[in-house]
Amino acid sequence: MSRLVVVSNRVAPIQEGEATAGGLAAGVLDALKGKGGLWFGWSGEVTETSEPRAEHTVGPITLYTINLARKDYDQYYRGFANDTLWPALHYQIGLGHFEEAEFQGYRRVNDFFARALKPLLRPDDTIWVHDYQLLCLAESLRALGVTNRIGLFLHTPFPAPGVFMTIPSHAELIRAMCGYDLLGFQTDIDCTAFQDYVLRFAGGEAVGEALSGAIKVNGRLVRTGVYPIGVHVDEVRAQAETPVNRRQATRLRAYLMDRLILSVDRLDYSKGLRQRFVAFERFLAEFPAHHGLVTFMQIAPPSRSDIETYQRIRRELEAEAGRINGRFAEVDWVPLRYLNRGFARNVLMPLYAEAQACLVTPLRDGMNLVAKEYVAAQDPEEPGVLILSEFAGAARELQAALLVNPYDEAGMARAMDRALSMPVEEKRERHQDMMTIMRANSLERWRDRFVADLENG
Ligand code: ADQ
């Protein structure tokens, strides 16, 4: 059996026996726990020079981290990855900004990852790379003579070619991505957009049946596929139900009114928070029957706060929250609670279970695991309602949610009213439909299908 080597921008700090964070970290850890293997990435530390830093072992997993120099961090991470690629991948081209030097820094750090990883590799290792920070890593490894199977899973959306082409280095990026053996996407929309670019603009030719996803390009065979990431449904429900967690959530709830609408996001402009706040204001204006009874709680810890666009969205939201509360609050009622910090999963999951509705309305999202966690946390007898953006990857599977367009404030306001007035039978039916799909597309299945396809391709 070949060893699994996972490479991601960050290696999550893990200790043996400790509960781990959600999302990518949980998926990666699961994959590694099953087979054993190596997890390689940046330590999160910025030091004088970029250098290999530490290796330590937790059970069957070896964690290997590297440090980044200030210039590398600025150009690769803060610059090209988060200020050019991230907005373009999320269709926010007006927010992106391109500097050739930052793109060169991105390439330089991908090369550095490859040089630091190569001595650790064995000939039959399978290498699974994660996300938009490392689009060029396979090409860097190939240049060093690495012939192992290398796959990339993109956690973000992949946009339509016309949007991707707004990045001046788009052709070079696509050529580098074609150095992978397998490219995995969250949804058919992302996968088709990538294929469309390669077939129409990069000289690729489809191989085999039209839907096989295999493309011949630059003399190599590249396979593409759709692997929707999921959650551990039973684990989420168990966390939501643990008595001590529940007590904590009930205490939190005691400060709120009868009806709780919850949103949980990283503070990121792709998550549509400003539009959501405005939609909530419209809901309060148009459905006064809920006044005095409803609380909208937005949990959004700052992220990437050393980037200007992120500082701006933070300022905007603070102003909006103040304005909306100023307009509607009463001495005994504050309609909007804006919590600018993260919460541990053992607080978050029971809070999901307590909320009558969850508003997940990104302008674009690769998947959005909050939507799936919310559904998994519900009591099947008395579930809450998921209001979901049609532009979240999760909407491709969770068609039984109340789907909304995040640019349509009136539509979102109506959906809030509908969620709070929905008969319990309808809620149960919708919940059951979503659970059936989520059980089929669990985190285990995502990991097993990707690794099997990469190994057996
Ligand atoms: P993210 O953009 O970070 O991830 P998301 O999928 O919503 O977004 O969340 C990932 C995890 O972070 C979830 O487990 C969630 O519980 C946790 N989380 C989010 N906000 C939190 C908060 N305020 N407090 C505490 N925990 C919070 C990227 C892509 C997504 C894709 C994931 C996984 O942008 O589209 O779903 O990777 O592939």
Coordinates of C-alpha atoms and ligand atoms in Angstrom, one line a residue:
M1 CA 0.0 0.0 0.0
S2 CA 1.4 3.4 -1.0
R3 CA 2.0 6.1 1.7
L4 CA -0.2 9.2 1.6
V5 CA 1.5 12.5 1.6
V6 CA -0.8 15.5 2.1
V7 CA 0.4 19.0 1.3
S8 CA -1.5 22.1 2.3
N9 CA -0.6 25.7 2.8
R10 CA -1.0 25.3 6.6
V11 CA -0.5 22.3 8.8
A12 CA -3.1 22.4 11.5
P13 CA -1.6 22.2 15.0
I14 CA -2.7 18.9 16.4
Q15 CA -2.1 17.1 19.6
E16 CA -2.8 13.5 20.2
G17 CA -6.3 12.9 21.7
E18 CA -7.4 16.5 21.1
A19 CA -10.6 17.3 19.2
T20 CA -9.7 18.8 15.9
A21 CA -11.1 21.8 14.0
G22 CA -13.6 21.3 11.2
G23 CA -13.3 21.4 7.4
L24 CA -10.1 20.7 5.7
A25 CA -8.2 19.8 8.8
A26 CA -10.7 17.1 9.8
G27 CA -10.7 15.7 6.3
V28 CA -6.9 15.6 6.0
L29 CA -6.4 14.1 9.4
D30 CA -9.0 11.4 8.8
A31 CA -7.3 10.4 5.5
L32 CA -3.9 10.3 7.3
K33 CA -5.1 8.4 10.4
G34 CA -6.5 5.6 8.2
K35 CA -3.4 5.0 6.2
G36 CA -0.7 6.8 8.1
G37 CA 1.5 9.2 6.3
L38 CA 3.0 12.6 6.1
W39 CA 1.4 16.1 6.3
F40 CA 3.6 18.8 4.9
G41 CA 3.0 22.6 4.9
W42 CA 3.7 26.0 6.4
S43 CA 3.9 26.3 10.2
G44 CA 2.2 29.7 10.2
E45 CA 5.4 31.4 11.4
V46 CA 7.1 34.2 9.6
T47 CA 10.9 34.2 10.2
E48 CA 14.0 35.8 8.8
T49 CA 14.5 33.3 6.0
S50 CA 12.2 30.6 4.5
E51 CA 13.5 27.3 5.9
P52 CA 12.4 23.8 6.9
R53 CA 11.5 24.0 10.5
A54 CA 10.3 20.9 12.4
E55 CA 9.1 17.4 12.2
H56 CA 7.1 15.6 14.8
T57 CA 5.0 12.5 15.0
V58 CA 1.5 12.1 16.2
G59 CA 0.4 8.4 16.1
P60 CA 0.8 7.2 12.5
I61 CA 1.1 10.7 11.2
T62 CA 4.3 12.7 10.6
L63 CA 3.9 16.5 10.5
Y64 CA 6.6 18.4 8.7
T65 CA 6.5 22.1 8.7
I66 CA 8.4 25.0 7.0
N67 CA 8.7 28.7 7.9
L68 CA 8.3 31.5 5.5
A69 CA 10.3 34.7 5.3
R70 CA 8.5 38.0 5.5
K71 CA 8.9 38.8 1.7
D72 CA 7.6 35.3 0.8
Y73 CA 4.7 35.6 3.1
D74 CA 3.8 39.0 1.7
Q75 CA 4.1 38.1 -1.9
Y76 CA 2.9 34.5 -1.9
Y77 CA 0.2 34.4 0.8
R78 CA -1.0 37.9 1.5
G79 CA -0.4 39.1 -2.1
F80 CA -1.0 36.7 -4.9
A81 CA -3.0 33.9 -3.1
N82 CA -5.3 36.1 -1.1
D83 CA -5.4 39.4 -2.9
T84 CA -5.4 38.2 -6.6
L85 CA -6.5 34.5 -6.7
W86 CA -9.0 34.5 -3.9
P87 CA -11.2 37.3 -5.3
A88 CA -11.0 36.0 -8.9
L89 CA -11.9 32.5 -7.9
H90 CA -14.9 33.9 -6.1
Y91 CA -16.0 36.0 -9.1
Q92 CA -15.1 39.3 -7.2
I93 CA -12.9 40.7 -9.9
G94 CA -13.4 44.3 -8.8
L95 CA -11.7 43.5 -5.5
G96 CA -8.6 41.8 -6.8
H97 CA -5.3 43.4 -7.5
F98 CA -2.3 42.0 -9.5
E99 CA 1.4 42.6 -9.1
E100 CA 3.8 40.6 -11.3
A101 CA 6.3 40.5 -8.4
E102 CA 3.7 38.9 -6.2
F103 CA 3.0 36.2 -8.8
Q104 CA 6.8 35.6 -9.0
G105 CA 6.8 35.3 -5.2
Y106 CA 3.9 32.8 -5.4
R107 CA 5.9 30.7 -7.9
R108 CA 9.0 31.0 -5.8
V109 CA 7.2 29.7 -2.7
N110 CA 5.7 26.8 -4.7
D111 CA 9.2 26.0 -5.8
F112 CA 10.4 26.2 -2.2
F113 CA 7.7 23.8 -1.0
A114 CA 8.8 21.4 -3.8
R115 CA 12.5 21.6 -2.8
A116 CA 11.8 21.0 0.9
L117 CA 9.3 18.2 0.2
K118 CA 11.4 16.2 -2.4
P119 CA 13.9 14.7 0.0
L120 CA 11.1 13.3 2.2
L121 CA 9.4 11.5 -0.7
R122 CA 9.5 7.8 -1.4
P123 CA 9.0 6.4 -5.0
D124 CA 5.6 5.0 -4.4
D125 CA 4.1 7.8 -2.3
T126 CA 0.7 9.3 -3.4
I127 CA 0.8 13.1 -3.1
W128 CA -2.5 14.9 -2.3
V129 CA -2.2 18.7 -2.5
H130 CA -4.9 21.1 -1.2
D131 CA -6.1 24.4 -2.5
Y132 CA -5.5 27.6 -4.3
Q133 CA -2.2 28.4 -2.7
L134 CA -0.4 25.5 -4.4
L135 CA -1.7 25.5 -8.0
C136 CA 1.9 25.4 -9.3
L137 CA 3.3 22.7 -6.9
A138 CA 3.0 19.7 -9.2
E139 CA 4.9 21.6 -11.9
S140 CA 7.6 22.6 -9.4
L141 CA 7.9 18.9 -8.3
R142 CA 8.0 17.6 -11.9
A143 CA 10.8 20.1 -12.6
L144 CA 12.8 18.3 -9.9
G145 CA 12.2 14.9 -11.4
V146 CA 9.3 13.8 -9.2
T147 CA 7.2 11.2 -11.1
N148 CA 4.8 10.2 -8.3
R149 CA 1.1 10.5 -8.7
I150 CA 0.1 14.0 -7.6
G151 CA -3.5 15.2 -7.2
L152 CA -5.0 18.6 -6.3
F153 CA -8.3 19.3 -4.6
L154 CA -9.5 22.9 -5.0
H155 CA -11.6 23.9 -2.0
T156 CA -12.7 27.1 -3.6
P157 CA -14.8 27.6 -6.8
F158 CA -13.2 27.6 -10.2
P159 CA -14.7 30.4 -12.2
A160 CA -15.9 30.7 -15.8
P161 CA -12.9 31.1 -18.1
G162 CA -13.7 34.8 -18.8
V163 CA -13.4 35.5 -15.1
F164 CA -10.2 33.4 -14.6
M165 CA -8.6 35.3 -17.6
T166 CA -8.8 38.6 -15.7
I167 CA -5.7 37.3 -13.8
P168 CA -2.9 38.4 -16.0
S169 CA -0.9 35.2 -15.4
H170 CA -3.9 32.9 -16.1
A171 CA -2.2 30.9 -19.0
E172 CA 0.8 30.1 -16.8
L173 CA -1.4 29.0 -13.9
I174 CA -3.4 26.7 -16.1
R175 CA -0.3 25.2 -17.6
A176 CA 1.0 24.6 -14.1
M177 CA -2.3 23.0 -13.0
C178 CA -2.0 20.6 -15.9
G179 CA 1.1 19.2 -14.1
Y180 CA -1.2 17.3 -11.8
D181 CA -2.5 13.8 -12.6
L182 CA -5.9 14.4 -11.0
L183 CA -7.7 17.7 -10.4
G184 CA -10.7 17.5 -8.0
F185 CA -13.4 20.2 -7.7
Q186 CA -16.4 20.7 -5.4
T187 CA -19.1 20.8 -8.0
D188 CA -19.8 20.1 -11.6
I189 CA -20.0 23.8 -12.3
D190 CA -16.3 24.3 -11.2
C191 CA -15.1 21.2 -13.0
T192 CA -16.8 22.1 -16.3
A193 CA -15.4 25.7 -16.1
F194 CA -11.9 24.3 -15.8
Q195 CA -12.4 21.8 -18.6
D196 CA -13.9 24.6 -20.7
Y197 CA -10.7 26.7 -20.3
V198 CA -8.4 23.8 -21.0
L199 CA -10.3 22.5 -24.1
R200 CA -11.0 25.9 -25.7
F201 CA -8.0 28.0 -24.7
A202 CA -5.1 25.8 -23.7
G203 CA -5.0 23.3 -26.6
G204 CA -6.5 20.4 -24.6
E205 CA -8.3 17.4 -26.2
A206 CA -11.0 15.4 -24.4
V207 CA -10.1 11.7 -24.1
G208 CA -12.6 8.9 -24.1
E209 CA -16.3 9.7 -23.5
A210 CA -17.3 13.3 -23.3
L211 CA -18.0 13.1 -19.5
S212 CA -15.0 11.0 -18.5
G213 CA -13.2 14.2 -17.4
A214 CA -9.9 13.0 -19.0
I215 CA -8.0 15.6 -21.0
K216 CA -4.8 15.3 -23.1
V217 CA -2.8 18.5 -22.7
N218 CA 0.8 19.5 -23.1
G219 CA 1.6 15.8 -23.9
R220 CA 0.2 14.5 -20.6
L221 CA -3.1 12.9 -19.5
V222 CA -4.8 15.0 -16.8
R223 CA -8.0 13.7 -15.2
T224 CA -10.6 15.9 -13.6
G225 CA -13.5 15.0 -11.3
V226 CA -16.2 16.2 -8.9
Y227 CA -15.7 15.4 -5.2
P228 CA -18.1 17.4 -3.0
I229 CA -16.6 17.7 0.5
G230 CA -18.9 16.6 3.4
V231 CA -19.1 16.4 7.1
H232 CA -19.2 13.6 9.7
V233 CA -22.9 13.7 10.1
D234 CA -23.2 11.6 13.2
E235 CA -20.3 13.2 15.0
V236 CA -21.8 16.7 14.4
R237 CA -25.2 15.6 15.9
A238 CA -23.4 13.9 18.8
Q239 CA -21.5 17.2 19.6
A240 CA -24.8 19.1 19.3
E241 CA -26.5 16.8 21.8
T242 CA -23.8 16.3 24.5
P243 CA -25.4 17.5 27.7
V244 CA -22.7 19.8 28.8
N245 CA -22.6 21.4 25.4
R246 CA -26.3 21.7 25.3
R247 CA -26.4 23.4 28.7
Q248 CA -23.9 26.0 27.4
A249 CA -26.0 26.7 24.3
T250 CA -29.2 27.0 26.3
R251 CA -27.5 29.5 28.5
L252 CA -26.5 31.5 25.5
R253 CA -30.0 31.2 24.1
A254 CA -31.5 32.5 27.3
Y255 CA -30.2 36.0 26.4
L256 CA -32.0 35.9 23.1
M257 CA -35.6 36.2 22.0
D258 CA -37.8 33.3 20.9
R259 CA -36.7 33.1 17.4
L260 CA -33.1 32.7 16.5
I261 CA -31.7 33.1 13.0
L262 CA -28.0 32.2 13.0
S263 CA -25.1 32.9 10.7
V264 CA -21.5 31.6 11.1
D265 CA -18.7 32.6 8.8
R266 CA -15.1 33.7 8.6
L267 CA -15.2 37.5 8.1
D268 CA -14.7 37.4 4.3
Y269 CA -16.3 39.5 1.5
S270 CA -17.2 36.3 -0.4
K271 CA -19.6 35.3 2.3
G272 CA -22.1 38.0 1.5
L273 CA -22.4 39.4 5.0
R274 CA -23.2 43.0 4.0
Q275 CA -26.0 41.9 1.7
R276 CA -27.3 39.6 4.4
F277 CA -27.4 42.5 7.0
V278 CA -29.3 44.6 4.5
A279 CA -31.7 41.7 3.8
F280 CA -32.3 41.4 7.6
E281 CA -33.1 45.1 7.8
R282 CA -35.6 44.7 5.0
F283 CA -37.1 41.7 6.8
L284 CA -37.6 43.8 9.9
A285 CA -39.1 46.6 7.8
E286 CA -41.5 44.4 5.9
F287 CA -42.5 41.8 8.5
P288 CA -43.1 43.7 11.7
A289 CA -44.9 40.7 13.3
H290 CA -41.5 39.4 14.2
H291 CA -40.4 42.5 16.1
G292 CA -39.5 41.8 19.7
L293 CA -39.3 38.1 19.0
V294 CA -36.5 37.5 16.6
T295 CA -32.7 37.7 17.0
F296 CA -30.3 37.5 14.1
M297 CA -26.9 36.4 15.5
Q298 CA -23.9 36.7 13.2
I299 CA -20.7 35.0 14.4
A300 CA -17.8 36.2 12.2
P301 CA -14.2 36.1 13.5
P302 CA -11.8 38.3 11.5
S303 CA -9.6 36.6 9.0
R304 CA -6.7 37.8 6.8
S305 CA -7.0 41.1 8.7
D306 CA -3.7 42.3 7.3
I307 CA -5.3 42.7 3.9
E308 CA -7.0 46.1 3.1
T309 CA -10.2 44.6 1.5
Y310 CA -10.8 42.6 4.7
Q311 CA -10.3 45.6 6.9
R312 CA -12.8 47.5 4.8
I313 CA -15.5 44.8 5.0
R314 CA -15.0 44.7 8.8
R315 CA -15.6 48.5 9.1
E316 CA -18.6 48.3 6.8
L317 CA -20.2 45.6 8.9
E318 CA -19.7 47.3 12.2
A319 CA -21.4 50.4 10.8
E320 CA -24.3 48.4 9.3
A321 CA -24.9 46.5 12.5
G322 CA -25.0 49.8 14.5
R323 CA -27.3 51.4 12.0
I324 CA -29.8 48.5 11.9
N325 CA -29.9 48.2 15.6
G326 CA -30.2 52.0 15.9
R327 CA -33.2 51.9 13.6
F328 CA -35.1 49.0 15.2
A329 CA -34.0 48.2 18.7
E330 CA -36.2 48.7 21.7
V331 CA -35.2 49.1 25.3
D332 CA -35.9 45.3 25.8
W333 CA -35.0 44.1 22.3
V334 CA -31.8 44.1 20.2
P335 CA -32.5 42.5 16.8
L336 CA -28.9 42.0 15.6
R337 CA -26.1 40.5 17.5
Y338 CA -22.8 40.7 15.8
L339 CA -20.0 38.6 17.5
N340 CA -16.6 39.3 16.1
R341 CA -14.9 36.2 17.3
G342 CA -14.8 32.4 16.8
F343 CA -16.4 29.8 19.0
A344 CA -15.2 26.3 19.8
R345 CA -17.1 23.5 18.0
N346 CA -18.6 22.3 21.3
V347 CA -20.4 25.7 21.6
L348 CA -21.2 26.1 18.0
M349 CA -22.8 22.7 17.2
P350 CA -25.4 22.9 20.0
L351 CA -26.1 26.5 19.0
Y352 CA -26.8 25.3 15.5
A353 CA -29.3 22.9 17.0
E354 CA -31.0 25.7 18.9
A355 CA -31.4 28.0 15.9
Q356 CA -34.8 28.0 14.1
A357 CA -33.0 29.1 10.9
C358 CA -29.5 29.4 9.6
L359 CA -28.7 32.0 7.0
V360 CA -25.8 30.8 4.7
T361 CA -25.7 33.3 1.9
P362 CA -22.3 33.6 0.3
L363 CA -21.9 35.4 -3.0
R364 CA -19.8 32.4 -4.0
D365 CA -18.4 29.5 -2.0
G366 CA -16.6 26.3 -3.0
M367 CA -18.8 24.3 -0.7
N368 CA -19.7 25.9 2.6
L369 CA -19.5 23.4 5.4
V370 CA -21.4 25.6 7.9
A371 CA -24.5 24.8 5.8
K372 CA -23.9 21.0 6.1
E373 CA -23.0 21.2 9.8
Y374 CA -26.2 23.1 10.5
V375 CA -28.3 20.4 8.9
A376 CA -26.4 17.6 10.6
A377 CA -26.8 19.2 14.0
Q378 CA -30.6 19.4 13.9
D379 CA -33.0 17.3 15.9
P380 CA -34.8 15.3 13.1
E381 CA -38.2 15.6 14.9
E382 CA -37.9 19.4 15.2
P383 CA -35.4 20.6 12.7
G384 CA -34.6 24.2 11.8
V385 CA -34.6 25.6 8.3
L386 CA -31.5 26.2 6.2
I387 CA -31.6 29.3 4.0
L388 CA -28.9 28.8 1.4
S389 CA -27.3 30.8 -1.4
E390 CA -27.7 29.2 -4.8
F391 CA -24.0 30.2 -5.3
A392 CA -22.7 28.0 -2.5
G393 CA -21.3 24.7 -3.8
A394 CA -23.6 23.1 -1.2
A395 CA -26.6 24.2 -3.1
R396 CA -25.8 21.6 -5.8
E397 CA -26.7 18.9 -3.2
L398 CA -29.0 20.6 -0.7
Q399 CA -31.8 21.4 -3.1
A400 CA -34.3 21.0 -0.2
A401 CA -32.9 24.1 1.6
L402 CA -34.7 27.4 1.0
L403 CA -32.5 28.5 -1.9
V404 CA -32.0 32.3 -2.3
N405 CA -30.1 34.6 -4.5
P406 CA -27.7 36.6 -2.2
Y407 CA -28.0 39.7 -4.4
D408 CA -31.8 39.7 -4.0
E409 CA -32.5 41.4 -0.6
A410 CA -36.3 41.2 -0.9
G411 CA -36.1 37.5 -1.7
M412 CA -33.9 36.8 1.3
A413 CA -36.2 38.8 3.6
R414 CA -39.2 36.7 2.4
A415 CA -37.2 33.5 3.0
M416 CA -36.5 34.5 6.6
D417 CA -40.2 35.1 7.2
R418 CA -41.0 31.7 5.5
A419 CA -38.4 29.9 7.5
L420 CA -39.8 31.2 10.8
S421 CA -43.4 30.3 9.8
M422 CA -42.8 26.9 8.2
P423 CA -45.0 24.0 9.4
V424 CA -43.0 21.3 11.2
E425 CA -44.0 18.6 8.7
E426 CA -42.4 20.6 5.9
K427 CA -39.3 21.2 7.9
R428 CA -38.9 17.5 8.7
E429 CA -39.3 16.5 5.0
R430 CA -36.7 19.0 3.9
H431 CA -34.4 18.0 6.6
Q432 CA -34.7 14.3 5.8
D433 CA -34.0 14.9 2.1
M434 CA -30.8 16.8 2.9
M435 CA -29.7 14.2 5.4
T436 CA -30.0 11.4 2.9
I437 CA -27.7 13.3 0.5
M438 CA -25.3 14.3 3.2
R439 CA -25.0 10.7 4.4
A440 CA -24.2 9.6 0.9
N441 CA -21.7 12.4 0.3
S442 CA -20.0 12.2 3.7
L443 CA -16.4 13.4 4.5
E444 CA -15.3 9.8 4.5
R445 CA -16.6 9.3 0.9
W446 CA -15.0 12.5 -0.3
R447 CA -11.6 11.4 1.0
D448 CA -11.9 7.7 -0.1
R449 CA -13.1 8.6 -3.6
F450 CA -10.4 11.1 -4.2
V451 CA -7.5 8.9 -2.9
A452 CA -8.8 5.9 -4.8
D453 CA -9.1 7.8 -8.0
L454 CA -5.6 9.3 -7.6
E455 CA -4.1 5.9 -6.8
N456 CA -5.9 3.9 -9.5
G457 CA -6.0 6.4 -12.3
Ligands
ADQ1 P1 -14.0 28.3 4.5 O1 -14.1 29.5 3.5 O2 -13.1 28.6 5.7 O3 -13.4 27.1 3.7 P2 -16.5 26.9 5.4 O4 -16.7 25.7 4.6 O5 -17.8 27.7 5.6 O6 -15.5 28.0 4.9 O7 -16.0 26.6 6.9 C1 -15.0 25.7 7.2 C2 -15.0 25.3 8.7 O8 -14.8 26.4 9.6 C3 -16.4 24.8 9.2 O9 -16.1 23.5 9.8 C4 -16.9 25.8 10.2 O10 -17.6 25.2 11.3 C5 -15.7 26.5 10.7 N1 -16.1 27.9 10.9 C6 -16.5 28.8 10.0 N2 -16.8 30.0 10.6 C7 -16.6 29.8 11.9 C8 -16.8 30.7 13.1 N3 -17.2 31.9 12.9 N4 -16.4 30.1 14.3 C9 -16.0 28.9 14.4 N5 -15.8 28.1 13.3 C10 -16.1 28.5 12.1 C11 -13.0 26.7 2.4 C12 -13.9 27.0 1.2 C13 -15.3 26.5 1.5 C14 -15.2 24.9 1.7 C15 -14.1 24.6 2.7 C16 -13.9 23.1 2.8 O11 -14.0 28.5 1.1 O12 -16.1 26.7 0.4 O13 -16.5 24.5 2.1 O14 -12.9 25.2 2.4 O15 -13.6 22.6 1.5

